[in-house]
Amino acid sequence: MVIKVFLATSSGSTAIKKKQQDVLGFLEALKIDFAQLDIACNEENRMWMRENVPEEKKPENGIPLPPQIFNNESYCGDYDTFFDAKEDNDVYTFLGLPAPPGSKKRRSALEESQEVEGEEEREEEELRQLEEPEEPISEEEQEEDE
């Protein structure tokens, strides 16, 4: 799996440059392999990006701005959705990657599955107890109760 980050190396927009640097810096910090694809100097990259951003994700003018992020051919999102995933500590899910061992998301998913398993075991035990026929009470026990 290759994460592709479409960006414009010669963008005149400071905001776009900052967003691109934020994405690249964060991916580098997490040691996630990615490829930078320049849309400013490569028309093929620009056309591919524009054609593969889903219609519902394109801005009103129809031209998506960098950075745009893909996992191979699967669209992940733009900077805003990346930022939201980063804030929610959900970048691996956003990128369509498994969380590495020891990460917060991996631990919380593991804890959640253990919690579910524990709940299922409790429910099964309760069902077993309900299904087991009660042992008949002996005459001695009946006399003690009276």
CSV table of N, CA and C in Angstrom, one decimal:
chain,number,residue,atom,x,y,z
A,1,MET,N,0.8,-1.2,0.0
A,1,MET,CA,0.0,0.0,0.0
A,1,MET,C,0.9,1.2,0.0
A,2,VAL,N,0.6,2.1,-0.9
A,2,VAL,CA,1.3,3.4,-1.0
A,2,VAL,C,0.4,4.5,-0.7
A,3,ILE,N,0.8,5.3,0.2
A,3,ILE,CA,0.0,6.6,0.5
A,3,ILE,C,0.6,7.6,-0.5
A,4,LYS,N,-0.4,8.2,-1.3
A,4,LYS,CA,0.0,9.2,-2.3
A,4,LYS,C,-0.5,10.6,-1.8
A,5,VAL,N,0.4,11.5,-1.7
A,5,VAL,CA,0.0,12.9,-1.3
A,5,VAL,C,0.3,13.8,-2.5
A,6,PHE,N,-0.8,14.3,-3.1
A,6,PHE,CA,-0.8,15.2,-4.2
A,6,PHE,C,-0.6,16.6,-3.7
A,7,LEU,N,0.5,17.3,-4.2
A,7,LEU,CA,0.7,18.6,-3.7
A,7,LEU,C,1.3,19.5,-4.8
A,8,ALA,N,1.4,20.7,-4.5
A,8,ALA,CA,1.9,21.7,-5.5
A,8,ALA,C,3.2,22.3,-4.9
A,9,THR,N,4.3,21.9,-5.5
A,9,THR,CA,5.6,22.4,-5.0
A,9,THR,C,5.8,23.9,-5.2
A,10,SER,N,5.1,24.4,-6.2
A,10,SER,CA,5.3,25.9,-6.5
A,10,SER,C,4.1,26.7,-6.3
A,11,SER,N,3.3,26.3,-5.2
A,11,SER,CA,2.1,27.0,-4.9
A,11,SER,C,2.4,28.4,-4.4
A,12,GLY,N,1.7,29.4,-4.8
A,12,GLY,CA,1.8,30.8,-4.3
A,12,GLY,C,1.1,31.0,-3.0
A,13,SER,N,0.3,30.0,-2.6
A,13,SER,CA,-0.6,30.2,-1.4
A,13,SER,C,0.2,29.7,-0.2
A,14,THR,N,0.3,30.6,0.8
A,14,THR,CA,1.0,30.2,2.0
A,14,THR,C,0.1,29.2,2.8
A,15,ALA,N,-1.2,29.3,2.7
A,15,ALA,CA,-2.1,28.4,3.4
A,15,ALA,C,-1.9,26.9,2.8
A,16,ILE,N,-1.8,26.8,1.5
A,16,ILE,CA,-1.7,25.5,0.9
A,16,ILE,C,-0.3,24.9,1.3
A,17,LYS,N,0.7,25.8,1.3
A,17,LYS,CA,2.1,25.3,1.6
A,17,LYS,C,2.1,24.8,3.1
A,18,LYS,N,1.4,25.5,4.0
A,18,LYS,CA,1.4,25.1,5.4
A,18,LYS,C,0.7,23.8,5.6
A,19,LYS,N,-0.5,23.6,4.8
A,19,LYS,CA,-1.2,22.4,4.9
A,19,LYS,C,-0.4,21.2,4.4
A,20,GLN,N,0.2,21.4,3.3
A,20,GLN,CA,1.1,20.4,2.7
A,20,GLN,C,2.2,19.9,3.7
A,21,GLN,N,2.8,20.9,4.3
A,21,GLN,CA,3.9,20.6,5.2
A,21,GLN,C,3.4,19.9,6.4
A,22,ASP,N,2.2,20.3,6.9
A,22,ASP,CA,1.6,19.6,8.0
A,22,ASP,C,1.3,18.1,7.7
A,23,VAL,N,0.8,17.8,6.6
A,23,VAL,CA,0.5,16.4,6.2
A,23,VAL,C,1.8,15.7,6.1
A,24,LEU,N,2.8,16.2,5.3
A,24,LEU,CA,4.1,15.5,5.1
A,24,LEU,C,4.8,15.3,6.4
A,25,GLY,N,4.9,16.4,7.2
A,25,GLY,CA,5.6,16.3,8.5
A,25,GLY,C,4.9,15.2,9.4
A,26,PHE,N,3.6,15.2,9.5
A,26,PHE,CA,2.9,14.2,10.3
A,26,PHE,C,3.2,12.8,9.8
A,27,LEU,N,3.1,12.5,8.5
A,27,LEU,CA,3.3,11.2,8.0
A,27,LEU,C,4.8,10.8,8.3
A,28,GLU,N,5.7,11.7,8.1
A,28,GLU,CA,7.1,11.4,8.4
A,28,GLU,C,7.3,11.0,9.9
A,29,ALA,N,6.7,11.8,10.8
A,29,ALA,CA,6.8,11.6,12.2
A,29,ALA,C,6.2,10.2,12.6
A,30,LEU,N,5.2,9.7,11.9
A,30,LEU,CA,4.6,8.4,12.2
A,30,LEU,C,5.3,7.3,11.4
A,31,LYS,N,6.3,7.7,10.6
A,31,LYS,CA,7.1,6.8,9.8
A,31,LYS,C,6.2,6.0,8.8
A,32,ILE,N,5.3,6.7,8.3
A,32,ILE,CA,4.4,6.1,7.3
A,32,ILE,C,5.0,6.4,5.9
A,33,ASP,N,5.1,5.3,5.1
A,33,ASP,CA,5.7,5.5,3.7
A,33,ASP,C,4.7,6.2,2.9
A,34,PHE,N,5.1,7.1,2.1
A,34,PHE,CA,4.3,7.9,1.2
A,34,PHE,C,5.1,8.4,0.0
A,35,ALA,N,4.3,8.7,-1.0
A,35,ALA,CA,4.9,9.3,-2.2
A,35,ALA,C,4.3,10.7,-2.4
A,36,GLN,N,5.2,11.6,-2.7
A,36,GLN,CA,4.8,13.0,-3.0
A,36,GLN,C,4.6,13.1,-4.5
A,37,LEU,N,3.4,13.5,-5.0
A,37,LEU,CA,3.2,13.7,-6.4
A,37,LEU,C,2.8,15.1,-6.7
A,38,ASP,N,3.7,15.8,-7.4
A,38,ASP,CA,3.6,17.2,-7.7
A,38,ASP,C,2.6,17.4,-8.8
A,39,ILE,N,1.6,18.3,-8.6
A,39,ILE,CA,0.6,18.6,-9.6
A,39,ILE,C,0.9,19.9,-10.3
A,40,ALA,N,1.9,20.6,-9.8
A,40,ALA,CA,2.3,21.9,-10.4
A,40,ALA,C,3.2,21.7,-11.6
A,41,CYS,N,4.1,20.7,-11.5
A,41,CYS,CA,5.0,20.4,-12.6
A,41,CYS,C,4.7,19.2,-13.4
A,42,ASN,N,3.7,18.5,-13.1
A,42,ASN,CA,3.3,17.3,-13.8
A,42,ASN,C,1.8,17.2,-14.1
A,43,GLU,N,1.5,17.5,-15.4
A,43,GLU,CA,0.1,17.5,-15.8
A,43,GLU,C,-0.6,16.2,-15.6
A,44,GLU,N,0.1,15.1,-15.8
A,44,GLU,CA,-0.5,13.8,-15.6
A,44,GLU,C,-0.9,13.6,-14.2
A,45,ASN,N,-0.1,14.0,-13.2
A,45,ASN,CA,-0.5,13.9,-11.8
A,45,ASN,C,-1.7,14.8,-11.5
A,46,ARG,N,-1.7,16.0,-12.1
A,46,ARG,CA,-2.8,16.9,-11.8
A,46,ARG,C,-4.1,16.3,-12.4
A,47,MET,N,-4.1,15.8,-13.6
A,47,MET,CA,-5.3,15.2,-14.2
A,47,MET,C,-5.8,14.0,-13.4
A,48,TRP,N,-4.8,13.1,-13.0
A,48,TRP,CA,-5.2,11.9,-12.2
A,48,TRP,C,-5.9,12.3,-10.9
A,49,MET,N,-5.3,13.3,-10.2
A,49,MET,CA,-5.9,13.7,-8.9
A,49,MET,C,-7.3,14.3,-9.2
A,50,ARG,N,-7.4,15.1,-10.1
A,50,ARG,CA,-8.7,15.8,-10.4
A,50,ARG,C,-9.8,14.8,-10.8
A,51,GLU,N,-9.4,13.8,-11.5
A,51,GLU,CA,-10.3,12.7,-12.0
A,51,GLU,C,-10.7,11.8,-10.8
A,52,ASN,N,-9.8,11.6,-9.9
A,52,ASN,CA,-10.1,10.6,-8.8
A,52,ASN,C,-10.6,11.1,-7.5
A,53,VAL,N,-10.7,12.4,-7.3
A,53,VAL,CA,-11.3,12.9,-6.2
A,53,VAL,C,-12.8,12.8,-6.4
A,54,PRO,N,-13.6,12.1,-5.5
A,54,PRO,CA,-15.0,11.9,-5.7
A,54,PRO,C,-15.7,13.2,-5.9
A,55,GLU,N,-16.8,13.2,-6.7
A,55,GLU,CA,-17.5,14.4,-7.0
A,55,GLU,C,-18.0,15.1,-5.8
A,56,GLU,N,-18.5,14.3,-4.8
A,56,GLU,CA,-19.1,14.9,-3.6
A,56,GLU,C,-18.0,15.6,-2.7
A,57,LYS,N,-16.8,15.3,-3.0
A,57,LYS,CA,-15.7,15.8,-2.2
A,57,LYS,C,-15.0,17.1,-2.9
A,58,LYS,N,-15.4,17.3,-4.1
A,58,LYS,CA,-14.9,18.4,-4.8
A,58,LYS,C,-15.5,19.8,-4.4
A,59,PRO,N,-14.7,20.8,-4.4
A,59,PRO,CA,-15.3,22.1,-4.0
A,59,PRO,C,-16.3,22.6,-5.1
A,60,GLU,N,-17.0,23.7,-4.8
A,60,GLU,CA,-18.0,24.2,-5.8
A,60,GLU,C,-17.5,24.4,-7.2
A,61,ASN,N,-16.2,24.9,-7.3
A,61,ASN,CA,-15.7,25.2,-8.6
A,61,ASN,C,-15.2,23.9,-9.3
A,62,GLY,N,-15.3,22.8,-8.6
A,62,GLY,CA,-14.9,21.5,-9.2
A,62,GLY,C,-13.5,21.2,-9.3
A,63,ILE,N,-12.6,22.1,-8.8
A,63,ILE,CA,-11.1,21.8,-8.9
A,63,ILE,C,-10.6,21.6,-7.4
A,64,PRO,N,-10.3,20.4,-7.1
A,64,PRO,CA,-9.8,20.2,-5.7
A,64,PRO,C,-8.3,20.7,-5.6
A,65,LEU,N,-8.1,21.3,-4.4
A,65,LEU,CA,-6.8,21.9,-4.1
A,65,LEU,C,-5.9,20.9,-3.3
A,66,PRO,N,-4.6,21.0,-3.5
A,66,PRO,CA,-3.8,20.2,-2.7
A,66,PRO,C,-3.7,20.7,-1.2
A,67,PRO,N,-3.4,19.8,-0.3
A,67,PRO,CA,-3.0,18.4,-0.5
A,67,PRO,C,-4.3,17.5,-0.6
A,68,GLN,N,-4.2,16.5,-1.5
A,68,GLN,CA,-5.2,15.4,-1.6
A,68,GLN,C,-4.5,14.1,-1.3
A,69,ILE,N,-5.1,13.3,-0.5
A,69,ILE,CA,-4.4,12.1,-0.1
A,69,ILE,C,-5.2,10.8,-0.5
A,70,PHE,N,-4.4,9.9,-1.1
A,70,PHE,CA,-4.9,8.6,-1.6
A,70,PHE,C,-4.1,7.4,-1.0
A,71,ASN,N,-4.8,6.3,-0.8
A,71,ASN,CA,-4.1,5.0,-0.5
A,71,ASN,C,-4.2,4.2,-1.8
A,72,ASN,N,-3.1,4.2,-2.5
A,72,ASN,CA,-3.1,3.7,-3.9
A,72,ASN,C,-4.2,4.4,-4.7
A,73,GLU,N,-5.2,3.8,-5.2
A,73,GLU,CA,-6.2,4.5,-6.0
A,73,GLU,C,-7.4,4.9,-5.1
A,74,SER,N,-7.4,4.5,-3.8
A,74,SER,CA,-8.6,4.8,-3.0
A,74,SER,C,-8.4,6.2,-2.3
A,75,TYR,N,-9.4,7.0,-2.5
A,75,TYR,CA,-9.4,8.4,-2.0
A,75,TYR,C,-9.5,8.4,-0.5
A,76,CYS,N,-8.6,9.0,0.2
A,76,CYS,CA,-8.7,9.2,1.7
A,76,CYS,C,-9.3,10.5,2.1
A,77,GLY,N,-8.8,11.6,1.5
A,77,GLY,CA,-9.4,12.9,1.8
A,77,GLY,C,-8.5,14.0,1.5
A,78,ASP,N,-9.0,15.2,1.9
A,78,ASP,CA,-8.2,16.4,1.7
A,78,ASP,C,-7.6,16.8,3.1
A,79,TYR,N,-7.1,18.0,3.1
A,79,TYR,CA,-6.4,18.4,4.3
A,79,TYR,C,-7.4,18.5,5.5
A,80,ASP,N,-8.6,19.0,5.3
A,80,ASP,CA,-9.6,19.1,6.4
A,80,ASP,C,-9.9,17.8,7.0
A,81,THR,N,-10.2,16.8,6.2
A,81,THR,CA,-10.5,15.5,6.7
A,81,THR,C,-9.3,14.8,7.4
A,82,PHE,N,-8.1,15.1,6.8
A,82,PHE,CA,-6.8,14.6,7.4
A,82,PHE,C,-6.7,15.3,8.8
A,83,PHE,N,-6.9,16.6,8.9
A,83,PHE,CA,-6.8,17.3,10.2
A,83,PHE,C,-7.8,16.7,11.2
A,84,ASP,N,-9.0,16.5,10.8
A,84,ASP,CA,-10.0,15.9,11.7
A,84,ASP,C,-9.6,14.5,12.2
A,85,ALA,N,-9.0,13.7,11.3
A,85,ALA,CA,-8.6,12.4,11.7
A,85,ALA,C,-7.4,12.5,12.7
A,86,LYS,N,-6.5,13.5,12.4
A,86,LYS,CA,-5.4,13.7,13.3
A,86,LYS,C,-5.8,14.1,14.7
A,87,GLU,N,-6.8,15.0,14.7
A,87,GLU,CA,-7.4,15.5,16.0
A,87,GLU,C,-8.1,14.3,16.8
A,88,ASP,N,-8.7,13.4,16.0
A,88,ASP,CA,-9.4,12.3,16.7
A,88,ASP,C,-8.5,11.1,16.9
A,89,ASN,N,-7.2,11.3,16.6
A,89,ASN,CA,-6.2,10.2,16.8
A,89,ASN,C,-6.6,9.0,15.9
A,90,ASP,N,-7.1,9.2,14.7
A,90,ASP,CA,-7.6,8.2,13.8
A,90,ASP,C,-7.0,8.2,12.4
A,91,VAL,N,-5.7,8.6,12.4
A,91,VAL,CA,-5.0,8.8,11.1
A,91,VAL,C,-4.9,7.5,10.3
A,92,TYR,N,-4.6,6.4,11.1
A,92,TYR,CA,-4.4,5.1,10.4
A,92,TYR,C,-5.7,4.7,9.7
A,93,THR,N,-6.8,4.8,10.4
A,93,THR,CA,-8.1,4.5,9.8
A,93,THR,C,-8.4,5.4,8.6
A,94,PHE,N,-8.1,6.7,8.7
A,94,PHE,CA,-8.3,7.6,7.6
A,94,PHE,C,-7.5,7.2,6.4
A,95,LEU,N,-6.3,6.7,6.6
A,95,LEU,CA,-5.4,6.3,5.5
A,95,LEU,C,-5.7,4.9,5.0
A,96,GLY,N,-6.5,4.2,5.7
A,96,GLY,CA,-6.8,2.8,5.4
A,96,GLY,C,-5.7,1.8,5.7
A,97,LEU,N,-5.0,2.2,6.8
A,97,LEU,CA,-3.8,1.4,7.2
A,97,LEU,C,-4.1,0.8,8.6
A,98,PRO,N,-3.6,-0.4,8.9
A,98,PRO,CA,-3.7,-1.0,10.2
A,98,PRO,C,-2.9,-0.1,11.2
A,99,ALA,N,-3.4,0.0,12.4
A,99,ALA,CA,-2.7,0.8,13.4
A,99,ALA,C,-1.5,-0.1,13.9
A,100,PRO,N,-0.3,0.5,14.1
A,100,PRO,CA,0.8,-0.3,14.5
A,100,PRO,C,0.6,-0.8,15.9
A,101,PRO,N,1.3,-1.9,16.3
A,101,PRO,CA,1.3,-2.5,17.6
A,101,PRO,C,1.7,-1.4,18.6
A,102,GLY,N,0.9,-1.3,19.7
A,102,GLY,CA,1.3,-0.4,20.8
A,102,GLY,C,0.7,1.0,20.6
A,103,SER,N,0.0,1.3,19.5
A,103,SER,CA,-0.6,2.6,19.3
A,103,SER,C,-1.9,2.7,20.1
A,104,LYS,N,-2.3,3.9,20.4
A,104,LYS,CA,-3.5,4.2,21.2
A,104,LYS,C,-4.7,3.5,20.5
A,105,LYS,N,-4.9,3.6,19.2
A,105,LYS,CA,-6.0,3.1,18.5
A,105,LYS,C,-6.0,1.6,18.6
A,106,ARG,N,-4.8,1.0,18.5
A,106,ARG,CA,-4.7,-0.5,18.5
A,106,ARG,C,-5.1,-1.0,19.9
A,107,ARG,N,-4.6,-0.3,21.0
A,107,ARG,CA,-4.9,-0.6,22.3
A,107,ARG,C,-6.4,-0.5,22.6
A,108,SER,N,-7.0,0.6,22.2
A,108,SER,CA,-8.4,0.8,22.5
A,108,SER,C,-9.2,-0.2,21.8
A,109,ALA,N,-8.9,-0.6,20.5
A,109,ALA,CA,-9.6,-1.6,19.8
A,109,ALA,C,-9.5,-2.9,20.5
A,110,LEU,N,-8.3,-3.2,21.0
A,110,LEU,CA,-8.1,-4.5,21.7
A,110,LEU,C,-8.8,-4.5,23.0
A,111,GLU,N,-8.8,-3.4,23.7
A,111,GLU,CA,-9.6,-3.3,25.0
A,111,GLU,C,-11.0,-3.5,24.7
A,112,GLU,N,-11.5,-2.8,23.7
A,112,GLU,CA,-12.9,-2.9,23.3
A,112,GLU,C,-13.3,-4.3,23.0
A,113,SER,N,-12.5,-5.0,22.2
A,113,SER,CA,-12.8,-6.4,21.8
A,113,SER,C,-12.8,-7.3,23.1
A,114,GLN,N,-11.8,-7.1,24.0
A,114,GLN,CA,-11.8,-7.9,25.2
A,114,GLN,C,-13.0,-7.6,26.1
A,115,GLU,N,-13.5,-6.3,26.1
A,115,GLU,CA,-14.7,-6.0,26.8
A,115,GLU,C,-15.9,-6.7,26.3
A,116,VAL,N,-16.0,-6.7,24.9
A,116,VAL,CA,-17.1,-7.4,24.3
A,116,VAL,C,-17.1,-8.9,24.6
A,117,GLU,N,-15.8,-9.5,24.5
A,117,GLU,CA,-15.7,-10.9,24.8
A,117,GLU,C,-16.1,-11.2,26.2
A,118,GLY,N,-15.7,-10.4,27.2
A,118,GLY,CA,-16.1,-10.5,28.6
A,118,GLY,C,-17.6,-10.5,28.8
A,119,GLU,N,-18.2,-9.5,28.1
A,119,GLU,CA,-19.7,-9.4,28.2
A,119,GLU,C,-20.4,-10.6,27.6
A,120,GLU,N,-19.9,-11.1,26.4
A,120,GLU,CA,-20.4,-12.3,25.8
A,120,GLU,C,-20.3,-13.5,26.7
A,121,GLU,N,-19.1,-13.6,27.4
A,121,GLU,CA,-19.0,-14.8,28.3
A,121,GLU,C,-19.9,-14.7,29.5
A,122,ARG,N,-20.2,-13.5,30.0
A,122,ARG,CA,-21.1,-13.3,31.1
A,122,ARG,C,-22.5,-13.7,30.7
A,123,GLU,N,-22.9,-13.2,29.5
A,123,GLU,CA,-24.2,-13.5,29.0
A,123,GLU,C,-24.4,-15.0,28.8
A,124,GLU,N,-23.3,-15.7,28.2
A,124,GLU,CA,-23.4,-17.2,28.0
A,124,GLU,C,-23.6,-17.9,29.4
A,125,GLU,N,-22.8,-17.4,30.4
A,125,GLU,CA,-22.9,-18.1,31.7
A,125,GLU,C,-24.3,-17.9,32.3
A,126,GLU,N,-24.9,-16.7,32.1
A,126,GLU,CA,-26.3,-16.4,32.6
A,126,GLU,C,-27.3,-17.4,31.9
A,127,LEU,N,-27.1,-17.5,30.6
A,127,LEU,CA,-28.0,-18.4,29.8
A,127,LEU,C,-27.8,-19.9,30.3
A,128,ARG,N,-26.6,-20.3,30.5
A,128,ARG,CA,-26.4,-21.7,31.0
A,128,ARG,C,-27.1,-21.9,32.3
A,129,GLN,N,-27.0,-20.9,33.2
A,129,GLN,CA,-27.6,-21.0,34.5
A,129,GLN,C,-29.1,-21.1,34.4
A,130,LEU,N,-29.7,-20.3,33.4
A,130,LEU,CA,-31.1,-20.3,33.2
A,130,LEU,C,-31.6,-21.7,32.6
A,131,GLU,N,-30.8,-22.2,31.8
A,131,GLU,CA,-31.2,-23.5,31.1
A,131,GLU,C,-31.0,-24.7,31.9
A,132,GLU,N,-30.1,-24.7,32.9
A,132,GLU,CA,-29.8,-25.8,33.8
A,132,GLU,C,-31.1,-26.1,34.6
A,133,PRO,N,-31.5,-27.3,34.7
A,133,PRO,CA,-32.7,-27.6,35.5
A,133,PRO,C,-32.2,-27.5,37.0
A,134,GLU,N,-33.1,-27.0,37.8
A,134,GLU,CA,-32.8,-26.9,39.2
A,134,GLU,C,-32.9,-28.3,39.8
A,135,GLU,N,-32.0,-28.5,40.7
A,135,GLU,CA,-32.0,-29.8,41.4
A,135,GLU,C,-33.2,-29.8,42.4
A,136,PRO,N,-33.8,-31.0,42.4
A,136,PRO,CA,-34.9,-31.1,43.4
A,136,PRO,C,-34.5,-30.9,44.8
A,137,ILE,N,-35.3,-30.3,45.6
A,137,ILE,CA,-35.0,-30.0,47.0
A,137,ILE,C,-35.4,-31.3,47.8
A,138,SER,N,-34.4,-31.7,48.6
A,138,SER,CA,-34.6,-32.9,49.4
A,138,SER,C,-35.6,-32.6,50.5
A,139,GLU,N,-36.2,-33.6,51.1
A,139,GLU,CA,-37.2,-33.5,52.2
A,139,GLU,C,-36.5,-32.8,53.3
A,140,GLU,N,-35.2,-33.1,53.6
A,140,GLU,CA,-34.5,-32.4,54.7
A,140,GLU,C,-34.4,-30.9,54.5
A,141,GLU,N,-34.1,-30.5,53.3
A,141,GLU,CA,-34.0,-29.1,53.0
A,141,GLU,C,-35.3,-28.4,53.1
A,142,GLN,N,-36.4,-29.1,52.7
A,142,GLN,CA,-37.7,-28.5,52.8
A,142,GLN,C,-38.1,-28.3,54.3
A,143,GLU,N,-37.7,-29.3,55.1
A,143,GLU,CA,-38.0,-29.2,56.6
A,143,GLU,C,-37.3,-28.0,57.2
A,144,GLU,N,-36.0,-27.8,56.7
A,144,GLU,CA,-35.2,-26.8,57.3
A,144,GLU,C,-35.8,-25.4,56.9
A,145,ASP,N,-36.3,-25.3,55.7
A,145,ASP,CA,-36.9,-24.0,55.3
A,145,ASP,C,-38.1,-23.7,56.1
A,146,GLU,N,-38.9,-24.7,56.6
A,146,GLU,CA,-40.1,-24.4,57.3
A,146,GLU,C,-39.8,-24.0,58.7
